[in-house]
Amino acid sequence: MKYIKYILPILVAVSFAAAVCAGVWRFGFPTNSSTVDKIDSVWEYTTDSGQKGTLTLPEVLFLPKGTGEIRLTTTLPEWTGEAYVLQFVSIQQSVEVRVDGEKRYTYGTLPEAEDFVYRSAHHINQVVLEQKDSGGEVTLIYRAPPLFLPELGHLREMQIGSMNDLTLYRFGMGAPYLIVSFFVILTILLSLALLITYRGMPLWENLSLLLLAVVAIVFLNSENNALWSVVRYSPVLPAFMDWLFFYIDPLVQFTAWLALYAKGWRLRGIWRWMSFFLGGYLGMTVLSLAGLLNFNLSRPFFSIVGCFFTLFWIKNHTGPQREGGDRPKTGFPLSVLVLLAGYYLDYMKYLLTFLPVNASLPVFLQLKLPLQFFTGIASVFFSVIALKETMDQLAKRKADMEVEAETAMLLAEYAKQQYESIVQRDISLRSIKHDMQFYFRTVSAMLADGRIEEAERYVADLGDTVAVLRISPWCADYVANISIGWYADQFAQQGIPFSVDATIPEVREEVHSGINCILSNALQNALEGCAGQADPFVRLSARPKGNDLLIRIENRCSSELSGLQDFPTTKHGEGHGLGIAGMKAAAKRQNGYFKASAKEGVFRVDVVLCGVFV
């Protein structure tokens, strides 16, 4: 996984190189690439509404409302050699091509329209010309319902050249799209691999990757973007180039919102901005439908506005979701639906052509293509986001695991040292108990001989040793008893009241280190926390509940600790900062519970250890 960022660019480069090689193998190298030429001569046009004029392509042409037909006429260039092809774009219209008055090509809803042999899905038309057509007059006739022709707008460039050269030319123009297409496939495969192999992801991330897979399958298996098109390298893929850039901004907006939502980010202030954005878009759309504004200008305008809108929204109205916070339930999905409805509202007018008298395949394609590209490019952006977020999480979890492992090793060593210390105290206690018989016999002999002063000195010399015996039977478990007894002596020396209500039966041997860790750390914290307090006290209570052990330790503390969740340590030197962590780890090892809290000058530690008794 850590090498993906290095492997992915190599895969994309190899895929693109394979695409180029396959294209050259399919079409071969052109013998004369200069045959491709743009027809940029002056065109004369007339409309059925009586409008006349001239234009040079590409040029924006505004037509009066009610126009149903437009004829464009120009002279073909001279050429010799192989047959040439006239290539041009027609969108929304039925088209007819005449050369020197002879009909050569028809497509669309015209009566007796020919099948589209060389026509791509994006309305790229290719008309085969003969040698006799060199220098002849060519006429293009566009016909369409009046609803469409006022929006003829931008007549795309027309080109002439050999079929081989034109195909390679379109192939070169479509190179960026080919890269994107292969990138779609690669990122989808990587995302599906993560979905299958990495099962620790949250539900929303799994659902997001599943959505990506479904969308990608639909995209890659559509009739205009199927894998066979990639293999054959027909003009279909290059024909989609302009759609790629035309729809890229709304795709970025949509996928950014989707990724943020899937990652659990909280979105705020949505309705205020969406109402402003949708209101403006509806206004532009109404003007377009009324014929007062070319609808091709509305999308670029709102793409720019939408880009700044999205960036501002993400910067100022998003933030990581708080722990325990609810996800937005309806606001985000509805906002996305509103955006999609607003963006594709222009295409609703195409539904008028679905009436039985107007139904046709070309009109259906107009509604299909943008949706097709929307899902395709969205899959690219979302794949990148999903992969990046997943890899970041994996890296973070790996780092956390390394830190936890290191901490666990330190805690284990610390607990082992404490346990060995208590075991050593127990051995020392048993040794002293054994030696007491000798001490008592010696003192008795001195008193019997009348050597009273000598006996007093002997007993004084034993003071340090006898002090260890100040251990009362606090509970049945001997390890817990030694820990409590040792700190009871420390509290007594510091003058801190210490009350104990401990009912701890004998526990299993492997639990001793955990109980020692909890009691020693908690009582040590209490000893240090009571230092300097006006009314110090320490209370210890422990009782069994079934096979579990409940422990509570309370002590006076500074009022500054009240209400804190992360408590600063007071320890210094070796073992610094391991007290709270050690108790948490000890409770976790027994599938138990640990909680530390401070309120109104009282520090409290609650621990539950599960399944600890013999």
Coordinates of C-alpha atoms in Angstrom, one line a residue:
M1 CA 0.0 0.0 0.0
K2 CA 2.8 2.5 0.8
Y3 CA 4.1 2.2 -2.8
I4 CA 0.8 3.2 -4.5
K5 CA 1.8 6.8 -4.9
Y6 CA 4.9 5.6 -6.8
I7 CA 3.3 2.8 -8.8
L8 CA 0.1 4.7 -9.9
P9 CA 1.9 7.2 -12.2
I10 CA 3.9 4.4 -13.7
L11 CA 0.7 2.5 -14.4
V12 CA -0.9 5.5 -16.0
A13 CA 2.2 6.2 -18.2
V14 CA 2.4 2.5 -19.3
S15 CA -1.4 2.5 -20.1
F16 CA -1.1 5.6 -22.2
A17 CA 2.0 4.3 -24.0
A18 CA 0.0 1.1 -24.7
A19 CA -2.8 3.2 -26.0
V20 CA -0.5 5.1 -28.4
C21 CA 1.1 1.8 -29.6
A22 CA -2.3 0.2 -30.2
G23 CA -3.5 3.3 -32.1
V24 CA -0.4 3.3 -34.3
W25 CA -0.8 -0.5 -34.8
R26 CA -4.4 0.0 -35.7
F27 CA -4.1 2.9 -38.1
G28 CA -0.4 3.0 -38.9
F29 CA 1.8 6.2 -39.4
P30 CA 0.3 8.8 -41.7
T31 CA 2.2 9.2 -45.0
N32 CA 1.4 12.9 -45.1
S33 CA 0.1 14.4 -41.9
S34 CA -0.3 17.8 -43.6
T35 CA -3.5 16.6 -45.4
V36 CA -5.5 17.6 -42.3
D37 CA -6.7 21.1 -42.9
K38 CA -9.3 23.4 -41.4
I39 CA -11.9 25.0 -43.7
D40 CA -11.8 28.5 -42.4
S41 CA -13.0 30.2 -45.6
V42 CA -15.9 32.5 -45.6
W43 CA -19.3 30.7 -45.4
E44 CA -22.5 32.2 -46.7
Y45 CA -25.7 31.3 -44.9
T46 CA -29.4 31.7 -45.3
T47 CA -32.3 30.8 -43.0
D48 CA -35.9 29.9 -43.7
S49 CA -36.8 33.1 -41.8
G50 CA -35.1 35.2 -44.5
Q51 CA -31.9 36.0 -42.6
K52 CA -28.7 36.1 -44.7
G53 CA -25.1 36.8 -44.1
T54 CA -21.5 35.5 -44.0
L55 CA -19.4 34.1 -41.2
T56 CA -16.0 32.5 -40.6
L57 CA -15.8 29.4 -38.4
P58 CA -15.7 29.2 -35.5
E59 CA -18.2 32.0 -34.9
V60 CA -21.2 32.6 -32.7
L61 CA -24.3 32.8 -34.7
F62 CA -27.5 34.2 -33.2
L63 CA -30.7 33.2 -35.1
P64 CA -34.2 34.8 -34.8
K65 CA -36.8 33.0 -32.8
G66 CA -38.8 30.5 -34.9
T67 CA -35.9 29.6 -37.2
G68 CA -36.3 26.0 -38.4
E69 CA -33.5 25.7 -41.1
I70 CA -30.1 27.2 -42.0
R71 CA -28.0 26.6 -45.1
L72 CA -24.2 27.2 -45.0
T73 CA -22.3 27.2 -48.3
T74 CA -18.6 27.4 -49.2
T75 CA -16.0 26.2 -51.7
L76 CA -13.9 23.0 -51.0
P77 CA -10.1 23.3 -51.3
E78 CA -8.2 21.7 -54.2
W79 CA -6.5 18.4 -53.6
T80 CA -5.0 15.4 -55.4
G81 CA -4.3 11.8 -54.5
E82 CA -6.3 9.7 -52.1
A83 CA -10.0 10.3 -51.2
Y84 CA -10.7 12.9 -48.6
V85 CA -13.2 13.2 -45.8
L86 CA -15.1 16.2 -44.7
Q87 CA -15.5 16.2 -40.9
F88 CA -17.7 18.5 -38.9
V89 CA -19.8 18.6 -35.7
S90 CA -23.6 18.9 -35.5
I91 CA -25.4 19.1 -32.2
Q92 CA -29.2 19.0 -31.7
Q93 CA -29.9 19.3 -35.5
S94 CA -30.6 17.0 -38.3
V95 CA -28.0 17.6 -41.0
E96 CA -27.8 17.1 -44.8
V97 CA -24.6 17.6 -46.9
R98 CA -24.7 18.4 -50.7
V99 CA -21.7 18.7 -53.0
D100 CA -22.3 20.6 -56.2
G101 CA -26.0 20.2 -55.6
E102 CA -25.8 16.4 -55.2
K103 CA -26.9 14.9 -51.8
R104 CA -24.1 13.0 -50.2
Y105 CA -24.9 12.6 -46.6
T106 CA -27.9 12.8 -44.3
Y107 CA -28.3 12.2 -40.6
G108 CA -30.9 12.9 -37.9
T109 CA -34.7 13.0 -38.0
L110 CA -34.8 13.9 -41.7
P111 CA -37.0 11.6 -43.9
E112 CA -34.9 8.8 -45.4
A113 CA -31.9 9.7 -43.3
E114 CA -29.0 7.3 -43.9
D115 CA -27.4 5.1 -41.3
F116 CA -24.5 6.6 -39.4
V117 CA -21.4 4.6 -40.5
Y118 CA -18.7 7.2 -39.8
R119 CA -20.7 9.3 -37.3
S120 CA -19.5 9.2 -33.7
A121 CA -21.7 9.4 -30.6
H122 CA -20.8 13.1 -30.2
H123 CA -22.2 14.1 -33.5
I124 CA -18.9 14.2 -35.3
N125 CA -19.9 13.7 -38.9
Q126 CA -17.6 12.4 -41.6
V127 CA -18.5 12.6 -45.3
V128 CA -16.4 10.7 -47.8
L129 CA -15.5 12.9 -50.8
E130 CA -14.3 12.0 -54.3
Q131 CA -11.5 13.4 -56.5
K132 CA -14.1 15.1 -58.7
D133 CA -15.3 17.1 -55.6
S134 CA -12.0 19.0 -55.4
G135 CA -12.8 22.7 -55.6
G136 CA -16.5 22.1 -55.7
E137 CA -19.3 23.8 -53.7
V138 CA -20.4 22.2 -50.5
T139 CA -23.6 23.0 -48.7
L140 CA -24.6 22.0 -45.2
I141 CA -28.3 22.2 -44.2
Y142 CA -29.2 22.1 -40.6
R143 CA -32.8 21.5 -39.7
A144 CA -34.4 21.3 -36.2
P145 CA -37.5 22.3 -34.2
P146 CA -37.6 26.0 -33.5
L147 CA -36.9 25.2 -29.9
F148 CA -33.2 24.3 -30.7
L149 CA -32.0 26.4 -33.6
P150 CA -31.9 29.8 -31.8
E151 CA -29.3 28.1 -29.6
L152 CA -27.2 26.9 -32.6
G153 CA -24.6 29.2 -31.1
H154 CA -21.1 28.1 -31.7
L155 CA -20.6 26.3 -35.0
R156 CA -17.6 24.0 -34.5
E157 CA -14.6 23.9 -36.8
M158 CA -14.8 21.9 -40.0
Q159 CA -11.9 19.8 -41.2
I160 CA -10.9 18.1 -44.4
G161 CA -8.2 15.4 -45.0
S162 CA -7.6 11.7 -45.5
M163 CA -9.5 9.3 -43.3
N164 CA -6.3 8.0 -41.8
D165 CA -4.9 11.4 -40.9
L166 CA -8.2 12.7 -39.5
T167 CA -8.5 9.6 -37.3
L168 CA -5.0 10.1 -36.0
Y169 CA -5.6 13.8 -35.5
R170 CA -8.7 13.1 -33.5
F171 CA -6.8 10.4 -31.6
G172 CA -4.1 13.0 -30.7
M173 CA -6.7 15.5 -29.6
G174 CA -8.2 12.8 -27.4
A175 CA -5.0 11.9 -25.6
P176 CA -6.0 13.6 -22.4
Y177 CA -9.3 11.8 -22.3
L178 CA -7.5 8.5 -22.9
I179 CA -5.3 9.1 -19.9
V180 CA -8.4 9.9 -17.8
S181 CA -10.1 6.8 -19.1
F182 CA -7.3 4.6 -18.1
F183 CA -6.9 6.4 -14.8
V184 CA -10.6 5.7 -14.2
I185 CA -10.0 2.0 -14.7
L186 CA -6.9 1.8 -12.5
T187 CA -8.3 3.8 -9.6
I188 CA -11.4 1.7 -9.7
L189 CA -9.4 -1.5 -9.5
L190 CA -7.4 -0.1 -6.6
S191 CA -10.5 1.1 -4.8
L192 CA -12.1 -2.3 -5.2
A193 CA -9.0 -4.0 -3.9
L194 CA -9.1 -1.8 -0.8
L195 CA -12.8 -2.6 -0.4
I196 CA -12.1 -6.3 -0.5
T197 CA -8.9 -6.5 1.5
Y198 CA -9.2 -3.8 4.0
R199 CA -12.4 -4.6 5.9
G200 CA -11.6 -2.3 8.9
M201 CA -13.0 0.8 7.2
P202 CA -16.2 2.4 8.6
L203 CA -19.5 1.8 7.0
W204 CA -19.7 5.1 5.2
E205 CA -16.3 4.5 3.5
N206 CA -17.4 1.0 2.3
L207 CA -20.7 2.4 1.0
S208 CA -18.8 5.2 -0.8
L209 CA -16.4 2.7 -2.5
L210 CA -19.4 0.5 -3.4
L211 CA -21.1 3.5 -5.0
L212 CA -17.9 4.2 -6.9
A213 CA -17.8 0.7 -8.2
V214 CA -21.5 0.8 -9.4
V215 CA -21.1 4.1 -11.1
A216 CA -17.9 3.0 -12.8
I217 CA -19.4 -0.2 -14.1
V218 CA -22.3 1.8 -15.6
F219 CA -19.8 4.3 -17.1
L220 CA -17.4 1.7 -18.6
N221 CA -20.1 -0.5 -20.0
S222 CA -22.2 2.2 -21.7
E223 CA -22.5 1.9 -25.5
N224 CA -20.3 5.0 -26.1
N225 CA -17.6 4.4 -23.6
A226 CA -17.3 0.6 -23.5
L227 CA -14.0 -1.1 -23.3
W228 CA -14.2 -2.1 -26.9
S229 CA -14.0 1.6 -27.9
V230 CA -10.8 1.9 -25.9
V231 CA -9.3 -1.1 -27.7
R232 CA -10.4 -0.2 -31.2
Y233 CA -9.6 3.5 -30.8
S234 CA -12.5 4.7 -32.9
P235 CA -13.2 8.4 -33.1
V236 CA -15.7 8.0 -30.2
L237 CA -13.3 8.8 -27.4
P238 CA -11.7 11.9 -28.9
A239 CA -15.2 13.1 -29.7
F240 CA -15.9 13.5 -26.0
M241 CA -13.0 15.8 -25.4
D242 CA -15.0 19.0 -25.1
W243 CA -17.5 17.4 -22.8
L244 CA -14.7 16.5 -20.4
F245 CA -13.7 20.1 -19.8
F246 CA -17.3 21.4 -20.2
Y247 CA -18.5 19.5 -17.1
I248 CA -15.4 19.3 -15.0
D249 CA -16.2 22.1 -12.5
P250 CA -19.6 20.8 -11.4
L251 CA -18.0 17.4 -11.1
V252 CA -15.4 18.7 -8.7
Q253 CA -18.1 20.4 -6.7
F254 CA -20.2 17.3 -6.5
T255 CA -17.4 14.9 -5.7
A256 CA -16.0 17.3 -3.1
W257 CA -19.3 17.4 -1.3
L258 CA -19.8 13.6 -1.6
A259 CA -16.3 12.9 -0.2
L260 CA -16.7 15.3 2.7
Y261 CA -20.1 13.7 3.5
A262 CA -18.8 10.2 3.2
K263 CA -15.9 11.1 5.5
G264 CA -18.3 12.3 8.2
W265 CA -17.7 16.1 7.9
R266 CA -20.4 18.4 9.2
L267 CA -21.8 20.8 6.6
R268 CA -23.3 24.0 7.9
G269 CA -25.0 27.1 6.3
I270 CA -26.2 25.0 3.4
W271 CA -29.7 26.4 2.8
R272 CA -28.6 30.0 2.7
W273 CA -26.0 29.4 0.0
M274 CA -28.0 26.8 -2.0
S275 CA -31.0 29.2 -2.2
F276 CA -28.7 31.9 -3.6
F277 CA -27.0 29.6 -6.0
L278 CA -30.2 27.9 -7.2
G279 CA -32.1 31.2 -7.5
G280 CA -29.5 32.6 -9.8
Y281 CA -29.3 29.5 -11.9
L282 CA -33.1 29.3 -12.3
G283 CA -33.1 32.9 -13.4
M284 CA -30.5 32.2 -16.1
T285 CA -32.3 29.1 -17.2
V286 CA -35.6 31.0 -17.6
L287 CA -33.9 33.7 -19.7
S288 CA -32.3 30.9 -21.8
L289 CA -35.6 29.1 -22.4
A290 CA -37.3 32.4 -23.3
G291 CA -34.7 33.0 -26.0
L292 CA -33.3 36.1 -24.3
L293 CA -30.0 34.6 -23.5
N294 CA -27.9 31.9 -25.2
F295 CA -28.0 29.0 -22.8
N296 CA -24.4 28.1 -23.6
L297 CA -23.4 31.2 -21.6
S298 CA -25.3 30.2 -18.5
R299 CA -23.2 27.1 -17.7
P300 CA -19.8 28.7 -17.9
F301 CA -21.0 31.6 -15.8
F302 CA -22.3 29.4 -13.1
S303 CA -19.4 27.1 -13.3
I304 CA -17.1 30.0 -12.3
V305 CA -19.5 31.1 -9.6
G306 CA -20.0 27.6 -8.4
C307 CA -16.2 27.0 -8.2
F308 CA -15.7 30.0 -5.9
F309 CA -18.9 29.1 -4.0
T310 CA -17.7 25.6 -3.3
L311 CA -14.2 26.7 -2.2
F312 CA -15.7 29.3 0.1
W313 CA -18.2 26.8 1.5
I314 CA -15.6 24.1 2.2
K315 CA -13.3 26.6 3.8
N316 CA -15.8 28.3 6.1
H317 CA -18.7 26.0 6.6
T318 CA -17.1 22.6 7.1
G319 CA -15.2 21.1 9.9
P320 CA -14.4 17.6 11.4
Q321 CA -17.5 16.1 12.9
R322 CA -17.4 16.2 16.7
E323 CA -17.2 12.9 18.5
G324 CA -20.7 11.7 19.1
G325 CA -22.2 14.2 16.8
D326 CA -25.0 13.3 14.4
R327 CA -24.4 13.2 10.7
P328 CA -26.5 15.5 8.5
K329 CA -29.6 13.5 7.7
T330 CA -31.4 15.3 4.8
G331 CA -29.6 18.6 4.2
F332 CA -26.7 17.2 2.2
P333 CA -28.5 14.7 0.0
L334 CA -31.2 17.3 -0.8
S335 CA -28.5 19.9 -1.6
V336 CA -26.9 17.5 -4.1
L337 CA -30.2 16.8 -5.7
V338 CA -30.9 20.5 -6.0
L339 CA -27.5 21.1 -7.6
L340 CA -28.0 18.3 -10.1
A341 CA -31.5 19.3 -10.9
G342 CA -30.4 22.9 -11.4
Y343 CA -27.4 22.0 -13.5
Y344 CA -29.3 19.7 -15.8
L345 CA -32.5 21.8 -16.0
D346 CA -31.5 22.9 -19.4
Y347 CA -31.8 19.3 -20.6
M348 CA -35.4 19.1 -19.4
K349 CA -36.4 20.7 -22.7
Y350 CA -35.2 17.6 -24.5
L351 CA -37.9 15.7 -22.8
L352 CA -40.3 17.5 -25.1
T353 CA -38.8 15.6 -28.0
F354 CA -39.7 12.3 -26.3
L355 CA -43.2 12.7 -27.5
P356 CA -44.2 10.1 -30.1
V357 CA -44.0 12.6 -32.9
N358 CA -40.5 13.8 -32.0
A359 CA -38.8 10.8 -30.4
S360 CA -35.4 10.1 -31.9
L361 CA -32.1 8.5 -30.9
P362 CA -29.9 11.7 -31.4
V363 CA -32.1 13.6 -28.9
F364 CA -31.8 10.8 -26.4
L365 CA -28.0 11.0 -26.7
Q366 CA -28.1 14.7 -25.8
L367 CA -29.6 13.7 -22.5
K368 CA -27.4 10.7 -22.0
L369 CA -23.9 12.1 -22.7
P370 CA -23.6 14.6 -19.9
L371 CA -24.9 12.2 -17.3
Q372 CA -22.4 9.6 -18.7
F373 CA -19.5 11.9 -18.3
F374 CA -20.7 13.2 -14.9
T375 CA -20.5 9.7 -13.5
G376 CA -17.2 8.9 -15.2
I377 CA -15.2 11.9 -14.1
A378 CA -16.8 11.8 -10.7
S379 CA -15.4 8.3 -10.3
V380 CA -11.9 9.6 -11.0
F381 CA -12.0 12.4 -8.4
F382 CA -13.8 10.3 -5.8
S383 CA -11.4 7.4 -6.3
V384 CA -8.4 9.7 -5.6
I385 CA -10.1 11.1 -2.5
A386 CA -11.1 7.7 -1.2
L387 CA -7.6 6.3 -1.8
K388 CA -5.9 9.3 -0.2
E389 CA -8.1 9.2 2.9
T390 CA -7.8 5.5 3.2
M391 CA -4.0 5.6 2.9
D392 CA -3.8 8.4 5.5
Q393 CA -5.9 6.4 7.9
L394 CA -3.7 3.3 7.4
A395 CA -0.6 5.4 8.0
K396 CA -2.1 6.9 11.1
R397 CA -3.3 3.6 12.5
K398 CA 0.2 2.1 11.9
A399 CA 1.8 5.0 13.7
D400 CA -0.7 4.6 16.6
M401 CA 0.0 0.9 16.8
E402 CA 3.7 1.5 17.0
V403 CA 3.2 4.0 19.8
E404 CA 0.8 1.7 21.7
A405 CA 3.3 -1.2 21.3
E406 CA 6.1 0.9 22.7
T407 CA 3.9 2.1 25.6
A408 CA 2.8 -1.4 26.3
M409 CA 6.4 -2.6 26.6
L410 CA 7.2 0.2 29.0
L411 CA 4.1 -0.5 31.1
A412 CA 4.8 -4.2 31.1
E413 CA 8.4 -3.6 32.4
Y414 CA 7.1 -1.1 34.9
A415 CA 4.4 -3.5 36.2
K416 CA 7.0 -6.3 36.4
Q417 CA 9.3 -4.1 38.5
Q418 CA 6.5 -3.3 40.9
Y419 CA 5.4 -6.9 41.2
E420 CA 9.0 -8.0 41.9
S421 CA 9.2 -5.3 44.5
I422 CA 6.1 -6.6 46.3
V423 CA 7.3 -10.2 46.1
Q424 CA 10.6 -9.1 47.6
R425 CA 8.7 -7.3 50.4
D426 CA 6.7 -10.5 51.0
I427 CA 9.9 -12.6 51.2
S428 CA 11.5 -10.0 53.5
L429 CA 8.4 -10.1 55.7
R430 CA 8.4 -13.9 56.0
S431 CA 12.2 -13.8 56.8
I432 CA 11.6 -11.2 59.5
K433 CA 8.8 -13.2 61.0
H434 CA 11.0 -16.3 61.1
D435 CA 13.8 -14.3 62.8
M436 CA 11.5 -12.8 65.4
Q437 CA 11.7 -15.9 67.5
F438 CA 15.4 -15.5 67.8
Y439 CA 15.0 -11.8 68.6
F440 CA 12.5 -12.5 71.4
R441 CA 14.7 -15.2 72.9
T442 CA 17.7 -12.9 73.0
V443 CA 15.7 -10.0 74.6
S444 CA 14.2 -12.4 77.2
A445 CA 17.6 -13.7 78.1
M446 CA 19.0 -10.2 78.6
L447 CA 16.1 -9.2 80.8
A448 CA 16.4 -12.4 82.9
D449 CA 20.1 -11.6 83.5
G450 CA 19.1 -8.0 84.6
R451 CA 20.8 -6.4 81.6
I452 CA 18.0 -4.0 81.0
E453 CA 19.9 -1.1 79.4
E454 CA 21.6 -3.5 77.0
A455 CA 18.2 -5.0 76.1
E456 CA 16.8 -1.5 75.4
R457 CA 19.7 -0.7 73.0
Y458 CA 19.2 -4.0 71.2
V459 CA 15.5 -3.3 70.7
A460 CA 16.3 0.2 69.4
D461 CA 18.7 -1.2 66.9
L462 CA 15.9 -3.4 65.6
G463 CA 13.6 -0.3 65.0
D464 CA 14.1 -0.1 61.2
T465 CA 13.5 -3.8 60.8
V466 CA 10.4 -3.9 63.0
A467 CA 8.9 -0.9 61.2
V468 CA 8.2 -3.2 58.2
L469 CA 5.8 -5.2 60.4
R470 CA 3.3 -2.4 60.5
I471 CA 1.1 -4.2 58.0
S472 CA -2.4 -5.1 59.1
P473 CA -4.6 -7.8 57.4
W474 CA -6.6 -5.4 55.1
C475 CA -7.9 -8.1 52.8
A476 CA -7.5 -11.8 51.9
D477 CA -5.3 -11.4 48.9
Y478 CA -1.7 -11.1 50.1
V479 CA -0.4 -8.9 47.1
A480 CA -3.2 -6.4 47.5
N481 CA -2.7 -6.6 51.3
I482 CA 1.0 -5.7 51.0
S483 CA 0.3 -2.8 48.6
I484 CA -2.4 -1.3 50.9
G485 CA -0.3 -1.9 54.0
W486 CA 2.8 -0.2 52.6
Y487 CA 0.9 2.9 51.6
A488 CA -1.1 2.9 54.8
D489 CA 2.2 3.4 56.6
Q490 CA 3.2 6.2 54.2
F491 CA -0.1 8.0 54.8
A492 CA 0.4 7.6 58.6
Q493 CA 3.9 9.2 58.3
Q494 CA 2.5 12.1 56.3
G495 CA -0.4 12.6 58.7
I496 CA -3.0 11.9 56.0
P497 CA -6.2 10.2 57.2
F498 CA -6.6 6.9 55.3
S499 CA -9.8 4.8 55.5
V500 CA -10.0 1.4 54.0
D501 CA -13.0 -0.8 53.2
A502 CA -11.5 -3.5 51.1
T503 CA -13.1 -6.9 50.6
I504 CA -10.7 -8.5 48.1
P505 CA -10.8 -12.4 48.1
E506 CA -7.8 -14.2 46.8
V507 CA -7.3 -13.5 43.1
R508 CA -5.7 -15.6 40.3
E509 CA -1.9 -15.4 40.2
E510 CA -1.7 -13.8 36.7
V511 CA -3.9 -10.9 37.9
H512 CA -1.6 -9.9 40.8
S513 CA 0.6 -7.6 38.6
G514 CA -2.5 -5.7 37.4
I515 CA -4.0 -5.2 40.9
N516 CA -0.6 -4.1 42.2
C517 CA -0.2 -1.7 39.3
I518 CA -3.7 -0.1 39.9
L519 CA -3.4 0.1 43.7
S520 CA 0.2 1.3 43.7
N521 CA -0.3 4.0 41.1
A522 CA -3.7 5.2 42.4
L523 CA -2.4 5.4 46.0
Q524 CA 0.8 7.0 44.9
N525 CA -1.2 9.6 43.0
A526 CA -3.3 10.1 46.1
L527 CA -0.3 10.6 48.3
E528 CA 1.2 13.2 46.0
G529 CA -2.2 14.9 45.3
C530 CA -2.9 15.4 49.1
A531 CA 0.4 17.2 49.5
G532 CA -0.2 20.8 50.5
Q533 CA -4.0 20.4 50.8
A534 CA -5.8 22.0 53.8
D535 CA -8.0 19.0 54.5
P536 CA -6.3 15.9 53.1
F537 CA -7.9 12.5 53.1
V538 CA -7.7 9.2 51.1
R539 CA -10.5 6.6 50.9
L540 CA -10.2 3.2 49.4
S541 CA -13.1 0.8 48.8
A542 CA -13.1 -2.5 47.0
R543 CA -15.7 -5.2 46.8
P544 CA -16.4 -8.2 44.6
K545 CA -19.4 -8.4 42.3
G546 CA -19.8 -11.9 40.9
N547 CA -16.4 -12.7 39.5
D548 CA -15.5 -9.1 39.0
L549 CA -13.7 -6.7 41.3
L550 CA -14.8 -3.1 41.8
I551 CA -12.2 -0.6 43.1
R552 CA -12.7 3.1 44.0
I553 CA -10.0 5.4 45.4
E554 CA -10.8 9.0 46.4
N555 CA -8.5 11.7 47.7
R556 CA -8.4 15.5 48.2
C557 CA -6.9 17.4 45.2
S558 CA -6.3 20.9 43.9
S559 CA -9.5 22.7 42.7
E560 CA -7.6 23.4 39.4
L561 CA -8.1 19.7 38.5
S562 CA -11.9 19.9 38.8
G563 CA -13.6 19.2 35.4
L564 CA -10.4 18.2 33.6
Q565 CA -10.4 15.1 31.4
D566 CA -6.7 14.8 30.7
F567 CA -4.9 15.0 34.0
P568 CA -1.3 16.3 34.2
T569 CA 1.2 14.0 35.9
T570 CA 2.9 14.9 39.1
K571 CA 5.6 12.2 38.8
H572 CA 9.2 12.9 38.1
G573 CA 12.2 10.9 37.0
E574 CA 11.9 7.3 35.7
G575 CA 8.4 6.1 35.0
H576 CA 7.3 9.7 34.3
G577 CA 3.7 9.8 32.9
L578 CA 3.0 6.1 33.1
G579 CA 0.6 6.2 36.1
I580 CA -2.8 6.8 34.4
A581 CA -1.7 4.9 31.2
G582 CA -0.6 2.0 33.3
M583 CA -3.9 1.7 35.2
K584 CA -5.8 2.0 31.9
A585 CA -3.7 -0.8 30.4
A586 CA -4.1 -3.0 33.4
A587 CA -7.9 -2.6 33.3
K588 CA -8.0 -3.3 29.6
R589 CA -6.0 -6.5 30.0
Q590 CA -8.8 -7.8 32.2
N591 CA -11.5 -6.6 29.8
G592 CA -12.3 -4.1 32.5
Y593 CA -13.1 -0.4 32.9
F594 CA -11.1 2.6 34.0
K595 CA -12.3 6.2 34.7
A596 CA -10.6 9.1 36.4
S597 CA -12.4 12.3 37.3
A598 CA -12.1 15.4 39.5
K599 CA -15.0 17.3 40.9
E600 CA -15.2 19.9 43.7
G601 CA -11.7 19.2 45.0
V602 CA -12.0 15.4 45.1
F603 CA -10.1 13.2 42.7
R604 CA -11.7 9.8 42.0
V605 CA -10.5 6.7 40.3
D606 CA -13.0 3.9 39.4
V607 CA -11.8 0.6 38.2
V608 CA -13.6 -2.6 37.3
L609 CA -11.5 -5.8 36.7
C610 CA -13.4 -8.7 35.1
G611 CA -13.0 -12.4 35.9
V612 CA -10.2 -12.1 38.5
F613 CA -11.1 -14.5 41.3
V614 CA -9.9 -18.1 41.7

